[in-house]
Amino acid sequence: MGAVPAFASVSEAIEMARAALGYLAAADAAQLAAETQAECLRGLERAEAVLTAGRASFLSTFTVGKGYSADADYSARAWLMHRTGITRGAAASHTAWANRAETHPVVVAALAAAEVSESWGRAICRWTDRLPEQYRQESDELLVKAAAAGLGLADLSALFAEMYERARADLPDEDPARGFADRGVRLETTFQGAGVLTGDLTPECAAVVAKVLDALSAPAGAEDDRTREQRYHDALAEAMRRLVASGMLPERAGQPVKVWAHICLADLLRLEGSSALQEEWTAQVRARWAAHRAAASETGASDGAWLDGDAAEGIACDAAMAPVVTGDVDVDALGDLVRLCVELDARQRDGTRDAAWAALEQAVIGKAVDLLSGPGGLASFLRRRQLGARLGGPSLPLDIGYAETVPAGIRNAVLLRDKHCQWAGRCDQPAEACQVHHTRHKADGGPTSVKDCVLLCWFHHQIAIHRWGWTLVLNPDGTTTAWNKDKTKVLHSHGPPVRPG
């Protein structure tokens, strides 16, 4: 490493670093040779290590001096979230490095010298945290030197394992439950309800999770082209679905998933061939729900998962649904509605029911729609775009009803008849691992009856049909036929079920 350049002030150094990174961010990487791209990537990783060390040093001092209190924040982590615009997870990561500046000065110094990457430095700290304090610095030094000399992460892990075994004899008071106390799982909901799952599992939990994922992630047939990671994801979803359906969760009693369908009144009034403004309004409503999901992920709200599109259609296929119609009360429309009603009442008293009376009646109905569609509704949206009226007013529930679901009798009859997944390409998943699928989706008017429902496992129901667009029909003789979205492949099940006698 060369000598550190001198700057007139910290602010000048920060601006110079920002300018240099801005130059790299604006560079056209496609115009550079692969060797130059590789050099840039290596340099950025070194810069990331140095940045981590610098931030840890400043944040450690900032925390000790309670500099965050000047902005009325209660902790350095809160200050980072509120004053620098980062997420809770990022703030936790930064404060963790600030703590390591005190407990692992050797590793932080190695980061500042760009001798190890940030992620490798974090791994070294996590390992040596398990050692007694008197061994920590020496172990950090040995691992950092080994990393700088070119030892790989797996070899570093093996080297630490030897250190740990040697130190075990000096740990008579070691708490065997320490690893258990460090356990934790975090689920963060991101854009459109997607999730990021991270955590630290105890050895026994990791073994059980691995066993479950391996058991449920086997390929489901020749048409299954999922990657191993995708199959593990789907295995986790299947394990959770089976647990929900088992009746072993509190206050669930084995009921299927419940869906609350939020429908704005203006949606129900929208006609085919909507205008561009109507589509824009719809996009804004979707964005508001996306914002709600994002807020719920940060606040830890437990009001269910917010889904739309194919995901919502798939999960709703075998769910108890309660549609809710909402609207916003537009107080500004109330005065016009009262005036029109007075005029209409006067005409009714005169007994005159001419064209003017009919037009007045239509105006009353239209103003009533405006009143309930409100500032957040379609009519209000179109009016605001033309007149620039201010948005305001809360959304209020206007009606709630219960849509048709799969009754217990029909569900039991389908289970008794099919016994396992009835996918046309053959699948042996047992009934307890399956969902009841409407061969014609409920949203398209599909009836709920034994002859119109079929058992499908989670993969063939949620992935093959609702994601990949396959169609499956239940034939009168009990067999099934399926074809893919572009109808280039058709599958037929085995012969019809054996009939008694």
PDB file of N, CA and C in Angstrom, residues 310-406:
ATOM      1  N   ASP A 310     -50.506 -13.496 -10.843  1.00  0.00           N
ATOM      2  CA  ASP A 310     -50.543 -14.953 -10.857  1.00  0.00           C
ATOM      3  C   ASP A 310     -50.458 -15.547  -9.453  1.00  0.00           C
ATOM      4  N   ALA A 311     -49.654 -14.911  -8.581  1.00  0.00           N
ATOM      5  CA  ALA A 311     -49.507 -15.437  -7.222  1.00  0.00           C
ATOM      6  C   ALA A 311     -50.834 -15.404  -6.484  1.00  0.00           C
ATOM      7  N   ALA A 312     -51.583 -14.292  -6.616  1.00  0.00           N
ATOM      8  CA  ALA A 312     -52.883 -14.185  -5.947  1.00  0.00           C
ATOM      9  C   ALA A 312     -53.872 -15.182  -6.526  1.00  0.00           C
ATOM     10  N   GLU A 313     -53.854 -15.338  -7.842  1.00  0.00           N
ATOM     11  CA  GLU A 313     -54.793 -16.269  -8.476  1.00  0.00           C
ATOM     12  C   GLU A 313     -54.528 -17.698  -8.033  1.00  0.00           C
ATOM     13  N   GLY A 314     -53.243 -18.065  -7.936  1.00  0.00           N
ATOM     14  CA  GLY A 314     -52.911 -19.423  -7.549  1.00  0.00           C
ATOM     15  C   GLY A 314     -53.288 -19.733  -6.120  1.00  0.00           C
ATOM     16  N   ILE A 315     -52.971 -18.841  -5.186  1.00  0.00           N
ATOM     17  CA  ILE A 315     -53.229 -19.110  -3.778  1.00  0.00           C
ATOM     18  C   ILE A 315     -54.717 -19.045  -3.470  1.00  0.00           C
ATOM     19  N   ALA A 316     -55.486 -18.282  -4.288  1.00  0.00           N
ATOM     20  CA  ALA A 316     -56.921 -18.131  -4.043  1.00  0.00           C
ATOM     21  C   ALA A 316     -57.724 -19.300  -4.574  1.00  0.00           C
ATOM     22  N   CYS A 317     -57.077 -20.168  -5.361  1.00  0.00           N
ATOM     23  CA  CYS A 317     -57.822 -21.263  -5.987  1.00  0.00           C
ATOM     24  C   CYS A 317     -58.444 -22.187  -4.950  1.00  0.00           C
ATOM     25  N   ASP A 318     -57.749 -22.403  -3.818  1.00  0.00           N
ATOM     26  CA  ASP A 318     -58.241 -23.317  -2.781  1.00  0.00           C
ATOM     27  C   ASP A 318     -58.354 -22.588  -1.455  1.00  0.00           C
ATOM     28  N   ALA A 319     -58.829 -21.333  -1.498  1.00  0.00           N
ATOM     29  CA  ALA A 319     -58.885 -20.521  -0.285  1.00  0.00           C
ATOM     30  C   ALA A 319     -60.309 -20.088   0.011  1.00  0.00           C
ATOM     31  N   ALA A 320     -60.558 -19.829   1.292  1.00  0.00           N
ATOM     32  CA  ALA A 320     -61.819 -19.211   1.683  1.00  0.00           C
ATOM     33  C   ALA A 320     -61.704 -17.713   1.426  1.00  0.00           C
ATOM     34  N   MET A 321     -62.591 -17.174   0.596  1.00  0.00           N
ATOM     35  CA  MET A 321     -62.463 -15.794   0.155  1.00  0.00           C
ATOM     36  C   MET A 321     -63.539 -14.908   0.765  1.00  0.00           C
ATOM     37  N   ALA A 322     -63.151 -13.707   1.150  1.00  0.00           N
ATOM     38  CA  ALA A 322     -64.077 -12.705   1.661  1.00  0.00           C
ATOM     39  C   ALA A 322     -63.822 -11.405   0.913  1.00  0.00           C
ATOM     40  N   PRO A 323     -64.543 -11.150  -0.178  1.00  0.00           N
ATOM     41  CA  PRO A 323     -64.309  -9.916  -0.932  1.00  0.00           C
ATOM     42  C   PRO A 323     -64.767  -8.690  -0.157  1.00  0.00           C
ATOM     43  N   VAL A 324     -63.952  -7.650  -0.138  1.00  0.00           N
ATOM     44  CA  VAL A 324     -64.263  -6.399   0.548  1.00  0.00           C
ATOM     45  C   VAL A 324     -64.239  -5.275  -0.473  1.00  0.00           C
ATOM     46  N   VAL A 325     -65.327  -4.519  -0.567  1.00  0.00           N
ATOM     47  CA  VAL A 325     -65.414  -3.375  -1.477  1.00  0.00           C
ATOM     48  C   VAL A 325     -65.157  -2.114  -0.663  1.00  0.00           C
ATOM     49  N   THR A 326     -64.195  -1.301  -1.093  1.00  0.00           N
ATOM     50  CA  THR A 326     -63.874  -0.071  -0.377  1.00  0.00           C
ATOM     51  C   THR A 326     -64.050   1.131  -1.282  1.00  0.00           C
ATOM     52  N   GLY A 327     -64.216   2.265  -0.676  1.00  0.00           N
ATOM     53  CA  GLY A 327     -64.323   3.519  -1.414  1.00  0.00           C
ATOM     54  C   GLY A 327     -64.001   4.677  -0.503  1.00  0.00           C
ATOM     55  N   ASP A 328     -63.803   5.849  -1.054  1.00  0.00           N
ATOM     56  CA  ASP A 328     -63.501   7.046  -0.286  1.00  0.00           C
ATOM     57  C   ASP A 328     -64.676   8.016  -0.383  1.00  0.00           C
ATOM     58  N   VAL A 329     -65.109   8.545   0.758  1.00  0.00           N
ATOM     59  CA  VAL A 329     -66.210   9.507   0.772  1.00  0.00           C
ATOM     60  C   VAL A 329     -65.678  10.869   0.330  1.00  0.00           C
ATOM     61  N   ASP A 330     -66.281  11.424  -0.732  1.00  0.00           N
ATOM     62  CA  ASP A 330     -65.889  12.733  -1.250  1.00  0.00           C
ATOM     63  C   ASP A 330     -66.880  13.764  -0.711  1.00  0.00           C
ATOM     64  N   VAL A 331     -66.482  14.452   0.343  1.00  0.00           N
ATOM     65  CA  VAL A 331     -67.375  15.420   0.986  1.00  0.00           C
ATOM     66  C   VAL A 331     -67.753  16.537   0.020  1.00  0.00           C
ATOM     67  N   ASP A 332     -66.849  16.889  -0.909  1.00  0.00           N
ATOM     68  CA  ASP A 332     -67.130  17.973  -1.856  1.00  0.00           C
ATOM     69  C   ASP A 332     -68.324  17.651  -2.752  1.00  0.00           C
ATOM     70  N   ALA A 333     -68.577  16.340  -2.958  1.00  0.00           N
ATOM     71  CA  ALA A 333     -69.694  15.964  -3.822  1.00  0.00           C
ATOM     72  C   ALA A 333     -71.028  16.006  -3.093  1.00  0.00           C
ATOM     73  N   LEU A 334     -70.997  16.113  -1.764  1.00  0.00           N
ATOM     74  CA  LEU A 334     -72.229  16.030  -0.987  1.00  0.00           C
ATOM     75  C   LEU A 334     -73.159  17.210  -1.269  1.00  0.00           C
ATOM     76  N   GLY A 335     -72.596  18.416  -1.350  1.00  0.00           N
ATOM     77  CA  GLY A 335     -73.429  19.597  -1.605  1.00  0.00           C
ATOM     78  C   GLY A 335     -74.162  19.504  -2.928  1.00  0.00           C
ATOM     79  N   ASP A 336     -73.432  19.087  -3.975  1.00  0.00           N
ATOM     80  CA  ASP A 336     -74.082  18.939  -5.285  1.00  0.00           C
ATOM     81  C   ASP A 336     -75.145  17.857  -5.249  1.00  0.00           C
ATOM     82  N   LEU A 337     -74.892  16.778  -4.498  1.00  0.00           N
ATOM     83  CA  LEU A 337     -75.872  15.704  -4.424  1.00  0.00           C
ATOM     84  C   LEU A 337     -77.152  16.177  -3.731  1.00  0.00           C
ATOM     85  N   VAL A 338     -77.011  16.926  -2.647  1.00  0.00           N
ATOM     86  CA  VAL A 338     -78.189  17.458  -1.954  1.00  0.00           C
ATOM     87  C   VAL A 338     -78.978  18.380  -2.866  1.00  0.00           C
ATOM     88  N   ARG A 339     -78.291  19.275  -3.601  1.00  0.00           N
ATOM     89  CA  ARG A 339     -78.979  20.217  -4.497  1.00  0.00           C
ATOM     90  C   ARG A 339     -79.745  19.470  -5.586  1.00  0.00           C
ATOM     91  N   LEU A 340     -79.112  18.449  -6.176  1.00  0.00           N
ATOM     92  CA  LEU A 340     -79.779  17.684  -7.231  1.00  0.00           C
ATOM     93  C   LEU A 340     -80.982  16.912  -6.682  1.00  0.00           C
ATOM     94  N   CYS A 341     -80.858  16.384  -5.460  1.00  0.00           N
ATOM     95  CA  CYS A 341     -81.985  15.653  -4.872  1.00  0.00           C
ATOM     96  C   CYS A 341     -83.168  16.585  -4.614  1.00  0.00           C
ATOM     97  N   VAL A 342     -82.886  17.819  -4.181  1.00  0.00           N
ATOM     98  CA  VAL A 342     -83.965  18.799  -3.965  1.00  0.00           C
ATOM     99  C   VAL A 342     -84.668  19.084  -5.287  1.00  0.00           C
ATOM    100  N   GLU A 343     -83.892  19.278  -6.366  1.00  0.00           N
ATOM    101  CA  GLU A 343     -84.505  19.548  -7.673  1.00  0.00           C
ATOM    102  C   GLU A 343     -85.325  18.356  -8.144  1.00  0.00           C
ATOM    103  N   LEU A 344     -84.791  17.141  -7.920  1.00  0.00           N
ATOM    104  CA  LEU A 344     -85.515  15.950  -8.349  1.00  0.00           C
ATOM    105  C   LEU A 344     -86.812  15.793  -7.560  1.00  0.00           C
ATOM    106  N   ASP A 345     -86.758  16.085  -6.263  1.00  0.00           N
ATOM    107  CA  ASP A 345     -87.958  15.977  -5.445  1.00  0.00           C
ATOM    108  C   ASP A 345     -89.030  16.963  -5.914  1.00  0.00           C
ATOM    109  N   ALA A 346     -88.594  18.184  -6.276  1.00  0.00           N
ATOM    110  CA  ALA A 346     -89.556  19.183  -6.765  1.00  0.00           C
ATOM    111  C   ALA A 346     -90.237  18.707  -8.040  1.00  0.00           C
ATOM    112  N   ARG A 347     -89.489  18.116  -8.954  1.00  0.00           N
ATOM    113  CA  ARG A 347     -90.092  17.624 -10.203  1.00  0.00           C
ATOM    114  C   ARG A 347     -91.037  16.458  -9.935  1.00  0.00           C
ATOM    115  N   GLN A 348     -90.682  15.605  -8.957  1.00  0.00           N
ATOM    116  CA  GLN A 348     -91.565  14.491  -8.644  1.00  0.00           C
ATOM    117  C   GLN A 348     -92.891  14.981  -8.059  1.00  0.00           C
ATOM    118  N   ARG A 349     -92.832  16.067  -7.268  1.00  0.00           N
ATOM    119  CA  ARG A 349     -94.069  16.616  -6.699  1.00  0.00           C
ATOM    120  C   ARG A 349     -94.979  17.163  -7.798  1.00  0.00           C
ATOM    121  N   ASP A 350     -94.348  17.693  -8.883  1.00  0.00           N
ATOM    122  CA  ASP A 350     -95.148  18.218  -9.987  1.00  0.00           C
ATOM    123  C   ASP A 350     -95.701  17.114 -10.869  1.00  0.00           C
ATOM    124  N   GLY A 351     -95.200  15.891 -10.673  1.00  0.00           N
ATOM    125  CA  GLY A 351     -95.670  14.779 -11.487  1.00  0.00           C
ATOM    126  C   GLY A 351     -95.094  14.784 -12.892  1.00  0.00           C
ATOM    127  N   THR A 352     -94.061  15.611 -13.130  1.00  0.00           N
ATOM    128  CA  THR A 352     -93.473  15.702 -14.470  1.00  0.00           C
ATOM    129  C   THR A 352     -92.325  14.711 -14.586  1.00  0.00           C
ATOM    130  N   ARG A 353     -92.445  13.792 -15.549  1.00  0.00           N
ATOM    131  CA  ARG A 353     -91.381  12.807 -15.769  1.00  0.00           C
ATOM    132  C   ARG A 353     -90.974  12.858 -17.236  1.00  0.00           C
ATOM    133  N   ASP A 354     -90.373  13.966 -17.624  1.00  0.00           N
ATOM    134  CA  ASP A 354     -89.953  14.164 -18.999  1.00  0.00           C
ATOM    135  C   ASP A 354     -88.462  13.879 -19.135  1.00  0.00           C
ATOM    136  N   ALA A 355     -87.890  14.265 -20.268  1.00  0.00           N
ATOM    137  CA  ALA A 355     -86.473  14.036 -20.524  1.00  0.00           C
ATOM    138  C   ALA A 355     -85.604  14.766 -19.504  1.00  0.00           C
ATOM    139  N   ALA A 356     -86.037  15.958 -19.109  1.00  0.00           N
ATOM    140  CA  ALA A 356     -85.265  16.714 -18.117  1.00  0.00           C
ATOM    141  C   ALA A 356     -85.253  15.983 -16.782  1.00  0.00           C
ATOM    142  N   TRP A 357     -86.387  15.378 -16.423  1.00  0.00           N
ATOM    143  CA  TRP A 357     -86.453  14.615 -15.173  1.00  0.00           C
ATOM    144  C   TRP A 357     -85.505  13.414 -15.224  1.00  0.00           C
ATOM    145  N   ALA A 358     -85.493  12.701 -16.376  1.00  0.00           N
ATOM    146  CA  ALA A 358     -84.605  11.544 -16.529  1.00  0.00           C
ATOM    147  C   ALA A 358     -83.135  11.963 -16.447  1.00  0.00           C
ATOM    148  N   ALA A 359     -82.826  13.100 -17.064  1.00  0.00           N
ATOM    149  CA  ALA A 359     -81.441  13.594 -17.018  1.00  0.00           C
ATOM    150  C   ALA A 359     -81.039  13.959 -15.594  1.00  0.00           C
ATOM    151  N   LEU A 360     -81.988  14.561 -14.845  1.00  0.00           N
ATOM    152  CA  LEU A 360     -81.712  14.926 -13.466  1.00  0.00           C
ATOM    153  C   LEU A 360     -81.504  13.681 -12.612  1.00  0.00           C
ATOM    154  N   GLU A 361     -82.295  12.648 -12.865  1.00  0.00           N
ATOM    155  CA  GLU A 361     -82.141  11.396 -12.137  1.00  0.00           C
ATOM    156  C   GLU A 361     -80.769  10.775 -12.396  1.00  0.00           C
ATOM    157  N   GLN A 362     -80.341  10.795 -13.644  1.00  0.00           N
ATOM    158  CA  GLN A 362     -79.015  10.280 -13.972  1.00  0.00           C
ATOM    159  C   GLN A 362     -77.918  11.081 -13.288  1.00  0.00           C
ATOM    160  N   ALA A 363     -78.108  12.388 -13.190  1.00  0.00           N
ATOM    161  CA  ALA A 363     -77.123  13.245 -12.532  1.00  0.00           C
ATOM    162  C   ALA A 363     -77.026  12.907 -11.043  1.00  0.00           C
ATOM    163  N   VAL A 364     -78.184  12.612 -10.404  1.00  0.00           N
ATOM    164  CA  VAL A 364     -78.185  12.226  -8.990  1.00  0.00           C
ATOM    165  C   VAL A 364     -77.405  10.933  -8.798  1.00  0.00           C
ATOM    166  N   ILE A 365     -77.671   9.962  -9.672  1.00  0.00           N
ATOM    167  CA  ILE A 365     -76.966   8.681  -9.562  1.00  0.00           C
ATOM    168  C   ILE A 365     -75.463   8.877  -9.752  1.00  0.00           C
ATOM    169  N   GLY A 366     -75.095   9.652 -10.754  1.00  0.00           N
ATOM    170  CA  GLY A 366     -73.681   9.902 -11.011  1.00  0.00           C
ATOM    171  C   GLY A 366     -72.997  10.593  -9.844  1.00  0.00           C
ATOM    172  N   LYS A 367     -73.706  11.570  -9.223  1.00  0.00           N
ATOM    173  CA  LYS A 367     -73.105  12.276  -8.088  1.00  0.00           C
ATOM    174  C   LYS A 367     -72.991  11.350  -6.868  1.00  0.00           C
ATOM    175  N   ALA A 368     -73.951  10.412  -6.731  1.00  0.00           N
ATOM    176  CA  ALA A 368     -73.844   9.442  -5.634  1.00  0.00           C
ATOM    177  C   ALA A 368     -72.620   8.549  -5.822  1.00  0.00           C
ATOM    178  N   VAL A 369     -72.356   8.177  -7.079  1.00  0.00           N
ATOM    179  CA  VAL A 369     -71.163   7.386  -7.372  1.00  0.00           C
ATOM    180  C   VAL A 369     -69.915   8.195  -7.034  1.00  0.00           C
ATOM    181  N   ASP A 370     -69.911   9.487  -7.402  1.00  0.00           N
ATOM    182  CA  ASP A 370     -68.770  10.346  -7.078  1.00  0.00           C
ATOM    183  C   ASP A 370     -68.548  10.419  -5.571  1.00  0.00           C
ATOM    184  N   LEU A 371     -69.670  10.494  -4.820  1.00  0.00           N
ATOM    185  CA  LEU A 371     -69.571  10.623  -3.368  1.00  0.00           C
ATOM    186  C   LEU A 371     -68.858   9.423  -2.760  1.00  0.00           C
ATOM    187  N   LEU A 372     -69.172   8.215  -3.249  1.00  0.00           N
ATOM    188  CA  LEU A 372     -68.607   7.010  -2.662  1.00  0.00           C
ATOM    189  C   LEU A 372     -67.308   6.580  -3.327  1.00  0.00           C
ATOM    190  N   SER A 373     -67.093   6.927  -4.589  1.00  0.00           N
ATOM    191  CA  SER A 373     -65.824   6.575  -5.217  1.00  0.00           C
ATOM    192  C   SER A 373     -64.736   7.469  -4.677  1.00  0.00           C
ATOM    193  N   GLY A 374     -65.067   8.687  -4.309  1.00  0.00           N
ATOM    194  CA  GLY A 374     -64.241   9.544  -3.475  1.00  0.00           C
ATOM    195  C   GLY A 374     -62.919   9.994  -4.047  1.00  0.00           C
ATOM    196  N   PRO A 375     -62.139  10.699  -3.228  1.00  0.00           N
ATOM    197  CA  PRO A 375     -60.875  11.271  -3.686  1.00  0.00           C
ATOM    198  C   PRO A 375     -59.880  10.235  -4.189  1.00  0.00           C
ATOM    199  N   GLY A 376     -59.970   8.978  -3.695  1.00  0.00           N
ATOM    200  CA  GLY A 376     -59.044   7.964  -4.157  1.00  0.00           C
ATOM    201  C   GLY A 376     -59.602   7.109  -5.264  1.00  0.00           C
ATOM    202  N   GLY A 377     -60.839   7.384  -5.716  1.00  0.00           N
ATOM    203  CA  GLY A 377     -61.492   6.555  -6.704  1.00  0.00           C
ATOM    204  C   GLY A 377     -61.263   7.020  -8.121  1.00  0.00           C
ATOM    205  N   LEU A 378     -61.795   6.238  -9.076  1.00  0.00           N
ATOM    206  CA  LEU A 378     -61.575   6.518 -10.487  1.00  0.00           C
ATOM    207  C   LEU A 378     -62.212   7.823 -10.915  1.00  0.00           C
ATOM    208  N   ALA A 379     -63.480   8.038 -10.517  1.00  0.00           N
ATOM    209  CA  ALA A 379     -64.153   9.270 -10.927  1.00  0.00           C
ATOM    210  C   ALA A 379     -63.403  10.491 -10.415  1.00  0.00           C
ATOM    211  N   SER A 380     -62.955  10.400  -9.171  1.00  0.00           N
ATOM    212  CA  SER A 380     -62.204  11.507  -8.585  1.00  0.00           C
ATOM    213  C   SER A 380     -60.874  11.689  -9.291  1.00  0.00           C
ATOM    214  N   PHE A 381     -60.236  10.599  -9.660  1.00  0.00           N
ATOM    215  CA  PHE A 381     -58.950  10.681 -10.347  1.00  0.00           C
ATOM    216  C   PHE A 381     -59.089  11.418 -11.668  1.00  0.00           C
ATOM    217  N   LEU A 382     -60.112  11.040 -12.431  1.00  0.00           N
ATOM    218  CA  LEU A 382     -60.331  11.715 -13.710  1.00  0.00           C
ATOM    219  C   LEU A 382     -60.653  13.193 -13.493  1.00  0.00           C
ATOM    220  N   ARG A 383     -61.442  13.491 -12.443  1.00  0.00           N
ATOM    221  CA  ARG A 383     -61.807  14.875 -12.174  1.00  0.00           C
ATOM    222  C   ARG A 383     -60.579  15.697 -11.763  1.00  0.00           C
ATOM    223  N   ARG A 384     -59.709  15.079 -10.927  1.00  0.00           N
ATOM    224  CA  ARG A 384     -58.513  15.797 -10.502  1.00  0.00           C
ATOM    225  C   ARG A 384     -57.597  16.102 -11.673  1.00  0.00           C
ATOM    226  N   ARG A 385     -57.508  15.161 -12.602  1.00  0.00           N
ATOM    227  CA  ARG A 385     -56.631  15.393 -13.740  1.00  0.00           C
ATOM    228  C   ARG A 385     -57.126  16.545 -14.600  1.00  0.00           C
ATOM    229  N   GLN A 386     -58.438  16.765 -14.583  1.00  0.00           N
ATOM    230  CA  GLN A 386     -59.008  17.839 -15.402  1.00  0.00           C
ATOM    231  C   GLN A 386     -59.086  19.158 -14.650  1.00  0.00           C
ATOM    232  N   LEU A 387     -59.394  19.089 -13.337  1.00  0.00           N
ATOM    233  CA  LEU A 387     -59.631  20.321 -12.580  1.00  0.00           C
ATOM    234  C   LEU A 387     -58.570  20.602 -11.531  1.00  0.00           C
ATOM    235  N   GLY A 388     -57.686  19.623 -11.276  1.00  0.00           N
ATOM    236  CA  GLY A 388     -56.627  19.849 -10.298  1.00  0.00           C
ATOM    237  C   GLY A 388     -57.103  19.867  -8.860  1.00  0.00           C
ATOM    238  N   ALA A 389     -58.205  19.179  -8.560  1.00  0.00           N
ATOM    239  CA  ALA A 389     -58.718  19.174  -7.192  1.00  0.00           C
ATOM    240  C   ALA A 389     -57.763  18.422  -6.278  1.00  0.00           C
ATOM    241  N   ARG A 390     -57.709  18.795  -4.988  1.00  0.00           N
ATOM    242  CA  ARG A 390     -56.774  18.199  -4.036  1.00  0.00           C
ATOM    243  C   ARG A 390     -57.248  16.816  -3.592  1.00  0.00           C
ATOM    244  N   LEU A 391     -56.269  15.908  -3.483  1.00  0.00           N
ATOM    245  CA  LEU A 391     -56.581  14.565  -2.996  1.00  0.00           C
ATOM    246  C   LEU A 391     -56.748  14.597  -1.479  1.00  0.00           C
ATOM    247  N   GLY A 392     -57.782  13.902  -0.972  1.00  0.00           N
ATOM    248  CA  GLY A 392     -57.967  13.845   0.472  1.00  0.00           C
ATOM    249  C   GLY A 392     -59.057  12.872   0.833  1.00  0.00           C
ATOM    250  N   GLY A 393     -59.101  12.481   2.100  1.00  0.00           N
ATOM    251  CA  GLY A 393     -60.172  11.623   2.581  1.00  0.00           C
ATOM    252  C   GLY A 393     -59.734  10.185   2.746  1.00  0.00           C
ATOM    253  N   PRO A 394     -60.194   9.528   3.803  1.00  0.00           N
ATOM    254  CA  PRO A 394     -59.803   8.142   4.049  1.00  0.00           C
ATOM    255  C   PRO A 394     -60.629   7.168   3.223  1.00  0.00           C
ATOM    256  N   SER A 395     -60.107   5.937   3.048  1.00  0.00           N
ATOM    257  CA  SER A 395     -60.843   4.882   2.363  1.00  0.00           C
ATOM    258  C   SER A 395     -61.706   4.148   3.390  1.00  0.00           C
ATOM    259  N   LEU A 396     -62.973   3.934   3.053  1.00  0.00           N
ATOM    260  CA  LEU A 396     -63.915   3.311   3.982  1.00  0.00           C
ATOM    261  C   LEU A 396     -64.495   2.043   3.373  1.00  0.00           C
ATOM    262  N   PRO A 397     -64.710   0.986   4.177  1.00  0.00           N
ATOM    263  CA  PRO A 397     -65.341  -0.221   3.648  1.00  0.00           C
ATOM    264  C   PRO A 397     -66.809   0.042   3.353  1.00  0.00           C
ATOM    265  N   LEU A 398     -67.239  -0.343   2.143  1.00  0.00           N
ATOM    266  CA  LEU A 398     -68.626  -0.123   1.731  1.00  0.00           C
ATOM    267  C   LEU A 398     -69.469  -1.394   1.829  1.00  0.00           C
ATOM    268  N   ASP A 399     -68.831  -2.564   1.668  1.00  0.00           N
ATOM    269  CA  ASP A 399     -69.604  -3.793   1.671  1.00  0.00           C
ATOM    270  C   ASP A 399     -68.649  -4.961   1.864  1.00  0.00           C
ATOM    271  N   ILE A 400     -69.130  -6.017   2.467  1.00  0.00           N
ATOM    272  CA  ILE A 400     -68.344  -7.243   2.595  1.00  0.00           C
ATOM    273  C   ILE A 400     -69.264  -8.416   2.335  1.00  0.00           C
ATOM    274  N   GLY A 401     -68.786  -9.396   1.596  1.00  0.00           N
ATOM    275  CA  GLY A 401     -69.586 -10.571   1.290  1.00  0.00           C
ATOM    276  C   GLY A 401     -68.701 -11.796   1.285  1.00  0.00           C
ATOM    277  N   TYR A 402     -69.297 -12.964   1.205  1.00  0.00           N
ATOM    278  CA  TYR A 402     -68.546 -14.210   1.224  1.00  0.00           C
ATOM    279  C   TYR A 402     -68.749 -14.936  -0.090  1.00  0.00           C
ATOM    280  N   ALA A 403     -67.635 -15.179  -0.779  1.00  0.00           N
ATOM    281  CA  ALA A 403     -67.703 -15.883  -2.047  1.00  0.00           C
ATOM    282  C   ALA A 403     -67.822 -17.382  -1.793  1.00  0.00           C
ATOM    283  N   GLU A 404     -68.184 -18.107  -2.822  1.00  0.00           N
ATOM    284  CA  GLU A 404     -68.357 -19.551  -2.714  1.00  0.00           C
ATOM    285  C   GLU A 404     -67.009 -20.222  -2.480  1.00  0.00           C
ATOM    286  N   THR A 405     -66.941 -21.135  -1.526  1.00  0.00           N
ATOM    287  CA  THR A 405     -65.721 -21.873  -1.238  1.00  0.00           C
ATOM    288  C   THR A 405     -65.983 -23.362  -1.420  1.00  0.00           C
ATOM    289  N   VAL A 406     -64.937 -24.157  -1.235  1.00  0.00           N
ATOM    290  CA  VAL A 406     -65.087 -25.608  -1.365  1.00  0.00           C
ATOM    291  C   VAL A 406     -65.613 -26.169  -0.052  1.00  0.00           C
TER     292      VAL A 406
END
